[in-house]
Structure formats: structure tokens, C-alpha cells
mmCIF file of C-alpha atoms in Angstrom:
data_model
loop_
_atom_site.group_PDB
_atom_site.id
_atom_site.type_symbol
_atom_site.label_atom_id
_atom_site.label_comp_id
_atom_site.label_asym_id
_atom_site.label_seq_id
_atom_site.Cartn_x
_atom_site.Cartn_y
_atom_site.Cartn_z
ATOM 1 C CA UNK A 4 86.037 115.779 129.465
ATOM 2 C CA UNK A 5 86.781 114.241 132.697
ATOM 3 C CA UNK A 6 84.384 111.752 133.914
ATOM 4 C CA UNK A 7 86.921 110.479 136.980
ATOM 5 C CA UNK A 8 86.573 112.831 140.268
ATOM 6 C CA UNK A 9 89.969 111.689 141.018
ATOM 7 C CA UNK A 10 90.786 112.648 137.870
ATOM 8 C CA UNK A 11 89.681 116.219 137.837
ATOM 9 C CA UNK A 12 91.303 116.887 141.134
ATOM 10 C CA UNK A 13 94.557 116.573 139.252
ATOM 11 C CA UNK A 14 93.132 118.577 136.535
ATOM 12 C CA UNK A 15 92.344 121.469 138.399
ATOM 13 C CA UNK A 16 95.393 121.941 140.715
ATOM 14 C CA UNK A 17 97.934 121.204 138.316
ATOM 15 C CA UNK A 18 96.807 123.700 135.251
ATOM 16 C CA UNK A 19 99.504 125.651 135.725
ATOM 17 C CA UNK A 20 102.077 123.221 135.977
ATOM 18 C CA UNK A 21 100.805 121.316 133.074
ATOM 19 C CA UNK A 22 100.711 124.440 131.086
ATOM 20 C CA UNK A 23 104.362 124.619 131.847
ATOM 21 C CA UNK A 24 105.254 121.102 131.479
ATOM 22 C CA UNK A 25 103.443 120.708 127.839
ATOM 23 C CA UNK A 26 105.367 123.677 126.734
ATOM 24 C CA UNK A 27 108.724 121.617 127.041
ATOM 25 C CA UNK A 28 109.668 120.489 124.179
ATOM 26 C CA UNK A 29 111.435 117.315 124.176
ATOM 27 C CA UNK A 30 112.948 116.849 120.729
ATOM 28 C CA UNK A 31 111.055 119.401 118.481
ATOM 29 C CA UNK A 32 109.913 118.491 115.636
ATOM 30 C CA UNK A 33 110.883 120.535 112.256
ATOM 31 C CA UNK A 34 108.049 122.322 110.317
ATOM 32 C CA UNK A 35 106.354 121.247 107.351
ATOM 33 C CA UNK A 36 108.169 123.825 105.077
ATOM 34 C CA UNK A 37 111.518 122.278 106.464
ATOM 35 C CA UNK A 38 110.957 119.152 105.522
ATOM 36 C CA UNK A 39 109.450 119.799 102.166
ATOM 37 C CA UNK A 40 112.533 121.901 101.474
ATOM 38 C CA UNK A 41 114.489 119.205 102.706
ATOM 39 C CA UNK A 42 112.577 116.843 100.373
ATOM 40 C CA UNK A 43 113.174 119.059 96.937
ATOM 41 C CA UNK A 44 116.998 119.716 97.891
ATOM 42 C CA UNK A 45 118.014 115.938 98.233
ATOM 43 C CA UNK A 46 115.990 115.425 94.815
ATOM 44 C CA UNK A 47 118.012 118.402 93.623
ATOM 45 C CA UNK A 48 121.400 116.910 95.028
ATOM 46 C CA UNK A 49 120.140 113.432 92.936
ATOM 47 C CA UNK A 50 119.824 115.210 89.982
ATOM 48 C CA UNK A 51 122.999 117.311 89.784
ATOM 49 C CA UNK A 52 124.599 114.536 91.133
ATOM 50 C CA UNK A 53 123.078 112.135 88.047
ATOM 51 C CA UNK A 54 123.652 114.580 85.347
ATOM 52 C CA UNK A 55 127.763 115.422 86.180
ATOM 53 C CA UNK A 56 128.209 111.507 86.150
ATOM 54 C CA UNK A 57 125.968 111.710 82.723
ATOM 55 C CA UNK A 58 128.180 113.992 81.666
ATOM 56 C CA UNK A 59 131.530 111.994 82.857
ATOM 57 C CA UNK A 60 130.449 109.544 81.239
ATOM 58 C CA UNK A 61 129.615 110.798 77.718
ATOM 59 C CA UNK A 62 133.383 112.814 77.962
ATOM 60 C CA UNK A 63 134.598 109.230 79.113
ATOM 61 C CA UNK A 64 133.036 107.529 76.013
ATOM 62 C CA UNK A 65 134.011 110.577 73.639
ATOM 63 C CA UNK A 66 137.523 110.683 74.213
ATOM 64 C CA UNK A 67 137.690 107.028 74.476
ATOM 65 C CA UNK A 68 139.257 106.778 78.064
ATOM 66 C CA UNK A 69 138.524 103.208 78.192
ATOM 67 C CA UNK A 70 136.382 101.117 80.658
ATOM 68 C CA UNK A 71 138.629 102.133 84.136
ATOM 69 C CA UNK A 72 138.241 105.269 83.750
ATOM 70 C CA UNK A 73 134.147 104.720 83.446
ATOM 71 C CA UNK A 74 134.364 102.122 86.287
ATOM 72 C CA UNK A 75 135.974 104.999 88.483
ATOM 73 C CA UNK A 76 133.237 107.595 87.309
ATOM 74 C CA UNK A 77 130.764 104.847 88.545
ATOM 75 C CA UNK A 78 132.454 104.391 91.545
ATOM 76 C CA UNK A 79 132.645 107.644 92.577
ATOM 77 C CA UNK A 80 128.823 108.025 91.771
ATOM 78 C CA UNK A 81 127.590 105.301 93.683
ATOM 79 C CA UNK A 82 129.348 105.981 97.012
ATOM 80 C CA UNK A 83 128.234 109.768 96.559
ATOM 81 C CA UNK A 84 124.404 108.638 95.890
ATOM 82 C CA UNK A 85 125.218 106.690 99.048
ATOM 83 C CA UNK A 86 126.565 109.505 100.971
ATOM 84 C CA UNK A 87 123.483 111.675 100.466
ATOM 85 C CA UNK A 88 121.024 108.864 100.687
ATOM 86 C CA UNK A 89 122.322 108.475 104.095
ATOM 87 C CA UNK A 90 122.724 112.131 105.023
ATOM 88 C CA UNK A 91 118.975 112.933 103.850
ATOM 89 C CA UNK A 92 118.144 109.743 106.565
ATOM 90 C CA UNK A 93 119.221 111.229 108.959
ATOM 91 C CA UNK A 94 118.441 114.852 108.595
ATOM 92 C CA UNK A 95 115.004 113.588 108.014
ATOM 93 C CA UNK A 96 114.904 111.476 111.105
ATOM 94 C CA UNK A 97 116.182 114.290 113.315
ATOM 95 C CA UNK A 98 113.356 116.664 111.310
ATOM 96 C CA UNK A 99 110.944 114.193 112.410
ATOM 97 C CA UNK A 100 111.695 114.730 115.882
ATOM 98 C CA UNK A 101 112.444 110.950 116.614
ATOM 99 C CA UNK A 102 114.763 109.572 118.468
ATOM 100 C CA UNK A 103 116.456 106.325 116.567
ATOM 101 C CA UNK A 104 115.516 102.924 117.977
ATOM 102 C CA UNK A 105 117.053 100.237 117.368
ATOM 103 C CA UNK A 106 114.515 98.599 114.992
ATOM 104 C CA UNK A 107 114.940 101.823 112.826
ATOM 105 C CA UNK A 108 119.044 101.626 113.311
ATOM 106 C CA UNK A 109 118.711 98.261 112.129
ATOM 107 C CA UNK A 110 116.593 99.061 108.523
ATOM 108 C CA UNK A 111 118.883 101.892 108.070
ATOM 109 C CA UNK A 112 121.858 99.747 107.976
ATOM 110 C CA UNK A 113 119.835 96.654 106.286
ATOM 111 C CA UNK A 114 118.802 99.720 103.603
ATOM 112 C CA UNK A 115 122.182 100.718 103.356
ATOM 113 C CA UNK A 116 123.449 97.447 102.497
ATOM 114 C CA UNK A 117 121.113 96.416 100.174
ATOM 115 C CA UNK A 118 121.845 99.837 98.284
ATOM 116 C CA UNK A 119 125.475 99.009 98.045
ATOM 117 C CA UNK A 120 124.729 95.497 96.921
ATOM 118 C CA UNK A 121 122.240 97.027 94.228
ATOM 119 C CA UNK A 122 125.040 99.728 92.972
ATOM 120 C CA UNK A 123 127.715 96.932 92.498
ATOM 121 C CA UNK A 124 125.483 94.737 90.699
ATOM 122 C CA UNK A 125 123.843 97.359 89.193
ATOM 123 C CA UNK A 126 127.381 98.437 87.631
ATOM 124 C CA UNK A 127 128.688 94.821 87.094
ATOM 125 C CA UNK A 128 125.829 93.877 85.129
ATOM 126 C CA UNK A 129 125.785 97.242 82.984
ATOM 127 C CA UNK A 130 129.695 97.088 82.164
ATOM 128 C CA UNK A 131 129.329 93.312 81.351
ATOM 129 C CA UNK A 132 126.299 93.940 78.818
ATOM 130 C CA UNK A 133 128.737 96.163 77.411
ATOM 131 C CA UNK A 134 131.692 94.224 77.418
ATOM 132 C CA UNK A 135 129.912 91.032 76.490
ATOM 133 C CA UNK A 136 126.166 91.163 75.517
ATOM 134 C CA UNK A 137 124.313 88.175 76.467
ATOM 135 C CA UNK A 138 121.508 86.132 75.002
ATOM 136 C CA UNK A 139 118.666 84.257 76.522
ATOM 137 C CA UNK A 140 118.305 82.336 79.534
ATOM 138 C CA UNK A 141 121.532 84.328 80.640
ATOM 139 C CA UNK A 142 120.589 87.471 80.187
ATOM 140 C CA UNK A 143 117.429 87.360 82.446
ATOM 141 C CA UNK A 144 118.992 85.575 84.784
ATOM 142 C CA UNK A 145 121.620 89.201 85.016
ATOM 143 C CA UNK A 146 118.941 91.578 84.146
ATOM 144 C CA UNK A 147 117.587 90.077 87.756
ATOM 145 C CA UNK A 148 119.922 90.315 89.669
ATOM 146 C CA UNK A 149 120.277 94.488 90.785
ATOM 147 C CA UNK A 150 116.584 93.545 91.523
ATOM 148 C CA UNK A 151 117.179 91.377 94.046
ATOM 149 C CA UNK A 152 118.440 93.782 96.582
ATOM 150 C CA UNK A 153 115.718 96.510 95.679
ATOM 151 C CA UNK A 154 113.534 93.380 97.047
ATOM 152 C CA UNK A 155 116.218 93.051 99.887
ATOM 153 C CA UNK A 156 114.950 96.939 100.564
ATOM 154 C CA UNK A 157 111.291 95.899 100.802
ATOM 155 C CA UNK A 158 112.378 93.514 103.083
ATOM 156 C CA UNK A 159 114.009 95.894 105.612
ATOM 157 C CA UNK A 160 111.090 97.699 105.945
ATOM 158 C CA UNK A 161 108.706 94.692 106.369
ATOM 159 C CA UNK A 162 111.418 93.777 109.179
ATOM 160 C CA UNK A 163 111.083 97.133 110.650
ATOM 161 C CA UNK A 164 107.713 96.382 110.890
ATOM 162 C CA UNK A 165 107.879 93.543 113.019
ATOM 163 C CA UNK A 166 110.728 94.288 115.002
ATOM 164 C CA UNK A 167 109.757 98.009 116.079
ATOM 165 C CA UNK A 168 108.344 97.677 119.742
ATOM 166 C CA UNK A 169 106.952 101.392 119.430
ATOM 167 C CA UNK A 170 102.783 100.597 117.873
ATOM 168 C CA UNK A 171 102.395 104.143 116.953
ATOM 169 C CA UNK A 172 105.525 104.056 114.966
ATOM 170 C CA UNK A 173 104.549 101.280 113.171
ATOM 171 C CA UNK A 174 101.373 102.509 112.438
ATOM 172 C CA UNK A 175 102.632 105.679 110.798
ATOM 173 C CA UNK A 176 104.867 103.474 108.889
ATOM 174 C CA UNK A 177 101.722 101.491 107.407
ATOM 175 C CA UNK A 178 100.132 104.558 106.581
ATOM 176 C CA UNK A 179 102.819 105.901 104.498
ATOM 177 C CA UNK A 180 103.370 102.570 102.796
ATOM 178 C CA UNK A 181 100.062 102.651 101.610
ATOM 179 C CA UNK A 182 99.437 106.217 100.705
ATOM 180 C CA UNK A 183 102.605 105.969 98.980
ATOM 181 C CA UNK A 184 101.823 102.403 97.281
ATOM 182 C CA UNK A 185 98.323 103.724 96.266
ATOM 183 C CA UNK A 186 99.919 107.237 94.630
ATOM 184 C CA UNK A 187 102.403 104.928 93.065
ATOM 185 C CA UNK A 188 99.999 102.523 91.617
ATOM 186 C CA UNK A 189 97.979 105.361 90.370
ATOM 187 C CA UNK A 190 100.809 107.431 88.957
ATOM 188 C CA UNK A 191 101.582 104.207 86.923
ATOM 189 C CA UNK A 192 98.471 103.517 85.833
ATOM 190 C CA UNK A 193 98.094 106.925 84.445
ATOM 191 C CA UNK A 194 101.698 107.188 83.194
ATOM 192 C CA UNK A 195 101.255 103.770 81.697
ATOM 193 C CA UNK A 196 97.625 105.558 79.471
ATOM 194 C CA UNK A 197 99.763 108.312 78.356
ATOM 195 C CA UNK A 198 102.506 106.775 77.100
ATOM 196 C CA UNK A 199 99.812 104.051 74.938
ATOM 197 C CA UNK A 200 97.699 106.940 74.210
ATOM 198 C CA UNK A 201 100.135 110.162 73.835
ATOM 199 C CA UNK A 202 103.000 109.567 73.251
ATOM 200 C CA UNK A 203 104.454 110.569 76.984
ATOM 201 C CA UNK A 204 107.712 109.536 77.347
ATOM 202 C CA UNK A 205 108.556 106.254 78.566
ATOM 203 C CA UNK A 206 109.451 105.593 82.293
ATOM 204 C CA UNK A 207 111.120 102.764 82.547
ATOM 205 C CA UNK A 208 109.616 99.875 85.204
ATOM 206 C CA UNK A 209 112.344 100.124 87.946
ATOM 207 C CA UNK A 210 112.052 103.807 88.314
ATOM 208 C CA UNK A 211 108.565 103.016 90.208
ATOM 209 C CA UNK A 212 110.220 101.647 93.435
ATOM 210 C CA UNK A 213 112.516 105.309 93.888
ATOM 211 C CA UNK A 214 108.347 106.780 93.271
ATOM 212 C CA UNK A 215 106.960 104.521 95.882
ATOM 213 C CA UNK A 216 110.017 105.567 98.299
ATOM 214 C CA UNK A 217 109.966 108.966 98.231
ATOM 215 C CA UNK A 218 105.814 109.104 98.190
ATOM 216 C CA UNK A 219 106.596 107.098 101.685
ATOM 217 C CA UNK A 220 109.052 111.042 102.878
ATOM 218 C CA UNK A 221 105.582 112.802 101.353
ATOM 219 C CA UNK A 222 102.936 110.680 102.932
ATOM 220 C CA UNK A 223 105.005 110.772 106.216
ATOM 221 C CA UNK A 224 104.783 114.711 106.247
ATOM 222 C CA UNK A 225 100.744 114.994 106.094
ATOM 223 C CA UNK A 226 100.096 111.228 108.550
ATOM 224 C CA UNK A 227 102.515 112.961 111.271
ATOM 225 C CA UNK A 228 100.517 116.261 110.987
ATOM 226 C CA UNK A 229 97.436 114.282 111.238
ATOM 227 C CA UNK A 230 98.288 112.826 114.757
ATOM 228 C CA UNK A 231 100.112 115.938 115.946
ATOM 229 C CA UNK B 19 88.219 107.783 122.437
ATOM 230 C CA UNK B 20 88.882 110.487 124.907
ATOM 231 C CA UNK B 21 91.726 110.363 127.970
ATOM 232 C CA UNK B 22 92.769 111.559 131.202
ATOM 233 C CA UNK B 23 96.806 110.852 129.809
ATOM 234 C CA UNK B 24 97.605 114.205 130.016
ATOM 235 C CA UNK B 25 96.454 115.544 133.362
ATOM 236 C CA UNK B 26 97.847 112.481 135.128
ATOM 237 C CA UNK B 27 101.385 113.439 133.754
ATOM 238 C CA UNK B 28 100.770 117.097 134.189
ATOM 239 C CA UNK B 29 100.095 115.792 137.910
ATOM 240 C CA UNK B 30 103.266 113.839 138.451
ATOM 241 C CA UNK B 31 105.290 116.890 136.204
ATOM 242 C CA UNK B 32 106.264 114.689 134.136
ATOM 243 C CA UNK B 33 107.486 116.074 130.260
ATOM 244 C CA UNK B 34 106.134 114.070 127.436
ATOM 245 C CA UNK B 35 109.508 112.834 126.391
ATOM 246 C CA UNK B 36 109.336 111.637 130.187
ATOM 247 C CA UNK B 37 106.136 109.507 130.144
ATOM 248 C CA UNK B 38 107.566 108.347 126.485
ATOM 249 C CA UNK B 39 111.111 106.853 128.412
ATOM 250 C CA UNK B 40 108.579 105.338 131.049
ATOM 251 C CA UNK B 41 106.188 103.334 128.520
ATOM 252 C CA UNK B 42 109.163 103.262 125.908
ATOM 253 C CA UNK B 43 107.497 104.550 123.231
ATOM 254 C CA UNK B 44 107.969 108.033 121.367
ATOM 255 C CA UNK B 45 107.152 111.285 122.615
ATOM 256 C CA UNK B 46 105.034 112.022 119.164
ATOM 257 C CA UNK B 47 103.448 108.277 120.571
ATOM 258 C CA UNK B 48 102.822 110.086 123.786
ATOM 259 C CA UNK B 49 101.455 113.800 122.444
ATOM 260 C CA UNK B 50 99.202 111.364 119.401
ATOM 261 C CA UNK B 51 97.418 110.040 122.377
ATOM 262 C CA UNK B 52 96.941 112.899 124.733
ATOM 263 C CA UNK B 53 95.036 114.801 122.088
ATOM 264 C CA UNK B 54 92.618 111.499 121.076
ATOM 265 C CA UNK B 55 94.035 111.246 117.872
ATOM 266 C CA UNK B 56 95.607 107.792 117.843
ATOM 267 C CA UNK B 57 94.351 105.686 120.308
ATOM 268 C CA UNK B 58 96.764 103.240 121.906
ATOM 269 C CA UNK B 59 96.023 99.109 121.782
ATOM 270 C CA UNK B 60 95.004 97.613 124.934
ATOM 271 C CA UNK B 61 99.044 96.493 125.897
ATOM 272 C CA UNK B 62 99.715 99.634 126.086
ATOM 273 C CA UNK B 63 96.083 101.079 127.703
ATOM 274 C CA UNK B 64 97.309 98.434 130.239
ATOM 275 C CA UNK B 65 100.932 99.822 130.505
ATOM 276 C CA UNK B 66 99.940 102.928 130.933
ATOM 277 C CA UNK B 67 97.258 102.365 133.301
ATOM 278 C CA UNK B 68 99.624 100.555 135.277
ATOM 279 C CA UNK B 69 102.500 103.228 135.086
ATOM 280 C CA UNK B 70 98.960 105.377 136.612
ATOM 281 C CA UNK B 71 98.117 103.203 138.952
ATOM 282 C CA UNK B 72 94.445 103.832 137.936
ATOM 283 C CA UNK B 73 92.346 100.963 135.917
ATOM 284 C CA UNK B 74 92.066 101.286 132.071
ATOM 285 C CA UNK B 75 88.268 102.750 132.538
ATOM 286 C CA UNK B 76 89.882 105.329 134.891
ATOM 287 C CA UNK B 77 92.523 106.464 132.254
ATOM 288 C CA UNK B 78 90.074 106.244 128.527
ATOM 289 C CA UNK B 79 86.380 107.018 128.107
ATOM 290 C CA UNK B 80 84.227 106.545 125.424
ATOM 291 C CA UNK B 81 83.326 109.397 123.457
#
């Protein structure tokens, strides 16, 4: 392997001490089966989470408690979506092994942010429709808006791309994005045939962006095993 | 490409997470290119060659 005479001199009197060294771990990193267990228990958490404030809401609209009380339902949802959106980050960072640079503190709050943003327009545009459905022009120009900070996630992640310093880092991140953008577009695709062709039920279009995101946790798990 | 990364830390007893603080970079940045798996661009060939002392051709060979 060694070419370098220099080089081998090193190699030969400091086995031992290598051996030891290398068996240091820094900052170990989890194990697969962590992280895929992490993985299914924050999905879990989602959809417990999702189907109480399903079922606030129908008792909210059955007993006629009025919009407040649905507003405060909402409310409560959002900033506990929030909560374990932010708690998965950062278990999964620390499964990862990594230690948090700022580029990567910086999309996390950017993320975090534009997921606040989304809820409250999200919510504001909902309750309106409900209050007061629009027509037109209008109603685009709403039905747009809790887009506009899914973008605004997009865009922290392209940031993160140009302002992490670490190359390897970055590459990993470009790997991901694409795995995860090329199981996205092909889970669409085929979704999109069976619904036309059998009837599957229908996804609607803004669920593909959560897809694409959590492919990203997936493809992470077998591109950091690759390098390891 | 293969690389003489890890003996030359092994030599100065340095930790991974060690040579990863000195190029600032991670230490899965570090262990990627000790085992020839990801191989670094030439900034940081350079960087670490420097860190070495050694030149860039004393550091990576071709496979």
C-alpha cells in the first residue's frame, strides 16, 4: 500500500499505537437499526399526533364548539409537530455522530422558521376558506401562499449547501438529495399510474415534499454506510 | 485513490476527531478518507499535505 519509504517507517513502528488510537472513538456513531427505529417512531409520533388532532377536530365540529376552540386545537398541533420535528433533528444529528456546524445550525433554524411560517399560513388560509370561501384570482393567490415557505425549506438546504465549509458533508448531502429526489419522482410517477389506472387512492400534490424529506433521513442511512 | 492519511496520524497519535479539529472538517470526513472511500478535492489534499508536511504525491497514490 505504501509506496513512500518515509512513509512505511511510520507504518511499521507505530502499529500498535495506531491500533490503539483508531479504536478511540470520537463521537460514535449510532447503528443502522437505531436510526431506522428512530426513523419509524417519529413517523409513529406524526401519526398519533395527526389522528388525536383529527379527532379534536371532528368532536370540535360535532358539538359545535365554534372556530376558537378549533384555532386552539390547531395551535396546539402545530407547535407539537414542531416540537418533535425538532427533537427527531437532533436525535438524528447526534445518531449521525456529527458534531453541529454552524452552516447546519443555521438550516436548522432557517427550517424551523419556515415551518412555523408554513403552519400559520397553512391554518390562516384553511380557517379563512372556511369562514369565507374565495373565488378566482383570489383564491390561487391563498392556495399559494403555505407553499411559499415549503420553497423557503428548499432554500435552506440549497444554503446549507453553499455555506457548509466541510466538502464531505456536502457531498453526502447531494447524495441524499438525489437518491431521495429520484425515489420521490419515481414513487409519483407510479402513484400517479395507479390512481389513473386502479383506482389507488389519491395523494394529494403537497404530500410529495414530506416524501422527498424523509427519503433524504433514508438515503442518508445507506450513503453514510457507504463511506464508513 | 489510495493514502498514507492514516499512518501519518497514527504517527503523530493523533485521534481522528483530532486530525478532523486540525483540517476542520468531520471525523466521518476524516475516517471516509483513510479507508479510500471518498477521496478529498485538491484544497484539502493540499491542507492536509501541509498539516503533513509531506507533498500531495507523498500523502495519495494512484491505485
Amino acid at each position: 500500500m505504501l509506496d513512500s519509504p518515509r512513509v512505511l517507517v511510520c507504518h511499521v513502528s507505530l502499529t500498535a499505537r495506531e491500533a490503539r488510537v483508531n479504536t478511540i472513538p470520537d463521537k460514535p456513531e449510532s447503528s443502522d437499526l437505531t436510526k431506522v427505529v428512530l426513523l419509524i417512531g417519529m413517523l409513529w409520533i406524526c401519526v398519533i399526533a395527526a389522528a388525536a388532532f383529527w379527532w379534536a377536530m371532528t368532536a370540535i365540529m360535532s358539538n359545535h364548539l365554534g372556530l376558537p376552540a378549533a384555532i386552539a386545537a390547531s395551535a396546539i398541533y402545530t407547535v407539537l409537530i414542531l416540537a418533535i420535528t425538532q427533537a427527531f433533528n437532533r436525535a438524528w444529528f447526534g445518531a449521525t455522530g456529527r458534531t453541529r456546524t454552524p452552516a447546519v445550525a443555521r438550516r436548522d433554524r432557517r427550517t424551523m422558521i419556515s415551518a412555523t411560517v408554513y403552519a400559520v399560513l397553512l391554518l390562516a388560509v384553511i380557517f379563512l376558506r372556511v369562514v369565507h370561501p374565495l373565488q378566482g384570482v383570489l383564491a390561487y393567490a391563498l392556495a399559494v401562499l403555505p407553499a411559499l415557505p415549503v420553497l423557503g425549506m428548499a432554500w435552506a438546504i440549497g444554503l446549507y449547501l453553499r455555506e457548509e465549509t466541510d466538502e464531505f458533508e456536502r457531498a453526502v448531502c447531494v447524495e441524499n438529495a438525489l437518491w431521495a429526489t429520484g425515489a420521490t419522482l419515481s414513487l409519483a410517477t407510479i402513484w400517479g399510474f395507479a390512481e389513473m389506472l386502479a383506482d389507488a387512492p389519491h395523494v394529494p400534490g403537497w404530500l410529495w415534499f414530506p416524501v422527498w424529506a424523509l427519503s433524504t433521513s433514508i438515503a442518508d442511512i445507506f450513503t453514510r454506510r457507504r463511506y464508513r | 485513490v489510495r493514502n498514507a492519511v492514516r499512518d501519518l496520524r497514527g504517527a503523530r497519535g493523533w485521534s481522528q476527531g483530532d486530525l478532523a479539529a486540525e483540517l476542520g472538517v468531520s471525523r466521518q470526513s476524516v475516517n471516509a478518507i483513510e479507508t479510500g472511500k471518498y477521496d478529498p478535492s485538491l484544497p484539502l489534499a493540499f491542507r492536509i499535505a501541509r498539516l503533513f508536511g509531506q507533498p500531495i504525491e507523498g500523502i495519495f497514490f494512484e491505485d
